[in-house]
Amino acid sequence: MTALADRTDDGRVHGFARRHAVRPRTGVLVLHGFTATPLSVADWAEEFHAAGFDVEVPLLPGHGTTVADCDRTTWADWLGAAEAALARLDHEVVLVAGISMGGGLALRLAQLHPDRVQGLVLANPAVLLEPWKLAAVQVLGRVLPSWPGVAGDLQDTSAQVLAYDRTPLRALVSQAAGWRDVRRDLAGVRQPVLLLRSSVDHVVPAASARAVLAGISSTEVSEVVYANSFHELTSDRDAPAVFAASVRFARRRAHPDGATPEPS
């Protein structure tokens, strides 16, 4: 079976990093979503880099290969890879940006490593499913290996996201278990947060963003809602606005005193 990553010549599909010749004060970890690859957040990461920040974009375990590979991985595997990538950014200021599952992982990193994470950019963050869907996943996950894919929820019909066309159910059950930890410890998130979400999302329910905003203890929180995109916010029509808002947030976090921004 052909690996998902073999469908593209873009080497960033395997994960990538961008470093400036002169080390900036700030680094940004960018995390992709469930069943996707770093290509779904590559342009986001490149915008952070163009704004003067170092970036790290890992390929999470079980992704970029086959659905069966993904179904053999767990939330613990993805979190471990995210923590390893975070450790590679030993900058004075480190921000974590993530879409969907990547947003849930970003929240967990902020909870577990509050001394290392100084801010979060969350795009349609996933921390729960509708109760009926979760129940269906837990039951069907015992007898079926997968169901139709969730990636590719785009308002722009000309856009594409490289992702599995099936959803590995055992892996999704593991993710849901990881979300319980994230939701339980939301009050431990005190870092500044920029939450970017689509007004219509056919993958992650609006209740997920509401739970995040209601649960975190952050005193600096901004929410921006976009009307021209569905779930794949970093690949859809609102992507340029998402990137611009993300960079503005990162610059404020890098220099909260209003000092000179990072060199580009």
XYZ file of C-alpha atoms in Angstrom, residues 2-250:
249
model
C 1.339 3.441 -0.940
C 2.132 5.653 2.021
C 0.180 8.888 2.198
C 3.366 10.970 2.163
C 4.370 9.390 -1.160
C 1.472 11.172 -2.879
C 3.362 14.476 -2.816
C 6.821 15.755 -3.738
C 6.670 18.347 -0.970
C 9.265 17.227 1.571
C 7.558 19.180 4.337
C 5.058 16.317 4.575
C 7.600 14.470 6.740
C 7.871 17.349 9.213
C 10.229 20.292 9.029
C 11.935 23.091 10.918
C 12.868 26.634 9.976
C 15.675 28.481 11.713
C 17.010 32.021 11.203
C 20.729 32.693 10.829
C 20.515 34.975 13.850
C 18.606 33.191 16.592
C 15.376 35.056 17.423
C 13.953 35.390 20.906
C 10.878 33.329 20.008
C 10.161 29.882 18.615
C 6.801 28.477 17.511
C 5.770 24.824 17.588
C 3.033 24.081 15.023
C 0.960 20.893 15.314
C -1.226 19.284 12.644
C -4.526 17.491 13.179
C -5.709 13.889 13.358
C -5.149 11.861 10.138
C -3.495 14.871 8.435
C 0.166 15.785 7.864
C 2.397 18.828 8.411
C 1.327 20.082 4.972
C -2.016 21.130 6.475
C -0.172 23.635 8.685
C 2.890 24.267 6.514
C 1.772 27.670 5.204
C 0.850 28.698 8.760
C 4.314 27.754 9.963
C 5.977 29.511 7.033
C 4.125 32.718 7.942
C 5.473 32.515 11.495
C 8.962 32.033 10.083
C 8.609 34.911 7.605
C 7.621 37.116 10.558
C 10.956 36.378 12.230
C 10.293 33.355 14.405
C 11.961 29.958 14.411
C 9.467 27.146 13.812
C 9.232 23.428 14.449
C 6.599 21.300 12.667
C 6.691 17.578 13.555
C 4.997 14.716 11.761
C 3.023 12.948 14.484
C 3.397 9.137 14.804
C 1.111 7.057 12.602
C 0.519 9.923 10.206
C 1.727 10.260 6.629
C 1.844 6.492 6.132
C -1.293 4.312 6.320
C -4.569 4.213 8.241
C -3.476 0.912 9.790
C -0.290 2.550 11.076
C -2.320 5.339 12.606
C -4.626 2.853 14.309
C -1.614 1.369 16.097
C -0.719 4.713 17.669
C -2.222 6.486 20.651
C -2.663 9.885 22.248
C 0.427 9.132 24.344
C 2.485 8.645 21.162
C 1.319 11.952 19.668
C 1.842 13.812 22.926
C 5.330 12.346 23.260
C 6.250 13.527 19.766
C 4.870 16.984 20.529
C 6.902 17.129 23.743
C 10.057 16.102 21.869
C 9.462 18.871 19.328
C 8.837 21.365 22.125
C 12.196 20.430 23.642
C 13.915 21.351 20.369
C 12.746 24.948 20.836
C 14.880 26.218 23.698
C 14.029 29.842 22.981
C 13.315 32.476 25.593
C 9.692 32.593 24.427
C 7.957 29.497 23.029
C 4.454 29.495 21.574
C 2.428 26.475 20.477
C -0.050 26.609 17.601
C -2.273 23.704 16.645
C -5.326 22.866 14.597
C -7.995 20.368 15.672
C -6.205 17.525 17.503
C -3.100 19.698 17.335
C -5.003 22.284 19.357
C -5.844 19.670 21.988
C -2.191 18.657 22.133
C -1.168 22.323 22.445
C -3.449 22.704 25.469
C -1.941 19.585 27.036
C 1.573 20.920 26.522
C 0.576 24.165 28.234
C -0.811 22.147 31.156
C 2.197 19.867 31.517
C 4.940 22.404 30.713
C 3.756 25.820 31.916
C 7.365 26.943 32.280
C 8.075 26.208 28.601
C 4.894 27.407 26.871
C 4.200 31.147 26.918
C 1.179 31.289 24.627
C -1.263 29.251 22.532
C -2.831 29.725 19.107
C -5.709 27.264 18.736
C -7.516 26.727 15.420
C -10.782 24.796 15.789
C -9.305 22.965 18.800
C -10.631 19.464 19.441
C -11.253 18.452 23.052
C -14.581 16.620 22.693
C -17.097 15.064 20.322
C -20.867 15.156 20.398
C -22.023 12.545 22.986
C -23.815 10.420 20.365
C -20.773 10.382 18.105
C -18.432 9.458 20.950
C -20.743 6.606 21.949
C -20.818 5.359 18.360
C -17.023 5.513 18.102
C -16.557 3.575 21.325
C -18.967 0.835 20.244
C -17.920 0.580 16.606
C -14.248 0.811 17.519
C -14.531 -2.687 19.001
C -15.650 -4.247 15.737
C -14.594 -1.934 12.891
C -11.082 -0.705 12.086
C -12.221 2.585 10.535
C -15.023 4.705 9.191
C -15.136 7.460 6.525
C -12.511 10.150 6.861
C -13.044 13.483 8.618
C -10.392 15.516 6.802
C -11.142 17.768 3.854
C -13.950 19.818 5.420
C -13.342 22.864 3.219
C -15.608 25.639 2.021
C -13.153 26.327 -0.794
C -13.789 23.467 -3.208
C -10.525 24.157 -5.031
C -8.439 23.582 -1.887
C -7.156 20.218 -0.695
C -5.744 18.697 2.483
C -3.518 15.625 2.300
C -4.978 13.215 4.856
C -6.274 9.681 5.263
C -9.590 8.937 3.574
C -10.569 6.727 6.528
C -10.691 7.472 10.270
C -8.920 4.830 12.409
C -11.383 4.179 15.217
C -9.106 2.711 17.892
C -6.840 5.723 17.518
C -9.855 8.020 17.762
C -10.964 6.276 20.965
C -7.468 6.880 22.364
C -7.682 10.529 21.387
C -11.030 10.867 23.169
C -9.438 9.413 26.310
C -6.651 11.983 26.049
C -9.216 14.749 25.745
C -10.590 13.801 29.160
C -7.239 14.744 30.697
C -7.177 17.993 28.745
C -10.690 18.969 29.866
C -10.013 17.974 33.480
C -6.952 20.229 33.637
C -8.198 23.202 31.617
C -8.002 25.461 34.669
C -4.261 24.855 34.612
C -3.960 26.784 31.342
C -2.975 30.317 32.339
C -1.045 31.352 29.244
C -2.416 33.924 26.774
C -4.671 32.231 24.240
C -5.803 33.138 20.737
C -8.679 30.870 19.728
C -9.582 30.896 16.036
C -12.671 28.999 14.958
C -15.010 28.546 12.020
C -18.643 29.518 12.389
C -19.507 26.268 10.579
C -17.383 23.216 11.361
C -18.596 19.763 10.290
C -15.880 17.892 12.206
C -15.403 19.447 15.656
C -18.538 20.717 17.442
C -18.765 24.319 18.631
C -19.062 22.897 22.157
C -15.353 22.064 21.983
C -14.270 25.708 21.701
C -16.864 26.688 24.316
C -15.441 24.138 26.740
C -11.937 25.505 26.218
C -12.954 29.121 26.733
C -15.054 28.283 29.791
C -12.392 26.125 31.398
C -9.079 27.926 31.009
C -7.776 30.381 33.623
C -6.009 32.667 31.148
C -6.570 36.373 31.708
C -5.633 37.256 28.131
C -7.989 35.451 25.755
C -9.078 36.432 22.241
C -11.582 34.576 20.082
C -11.975 35.196 16.344
C -14.762 33.545 14.354
C -14.449 33.046 10.595
C -17.390 32.690 8.221
C -15.628 31.669 4.999
C -14.062 28.394 6.123
C -15.107 25.036 7.501
C -12.957 22.814 9.733
C -9.689 23.065 7.771
C -9.166 26.649 8.845
C -5.470 26.844 7.911
C -6.174 25.604 4.377
C -9.487 27.277 3.589
C -10.545 30.741 2.392
C -9.823 32.464 5.701
C -6.269 31.142 5.920
C -4.585 34.520 5.150
C -6.594 36.220 7.908
C -5.816 33.340 10.284
C -2.100 33.672 9.559
C -2.141 37.438 10.055
C -3.978 37.173 13.391
C -1.567 34.459 14.520
C 1.502 36.530 13.688
C 0.091 39.592 15.475
C -0.505 37.478 18.566
C 2.993 35.976 18.384
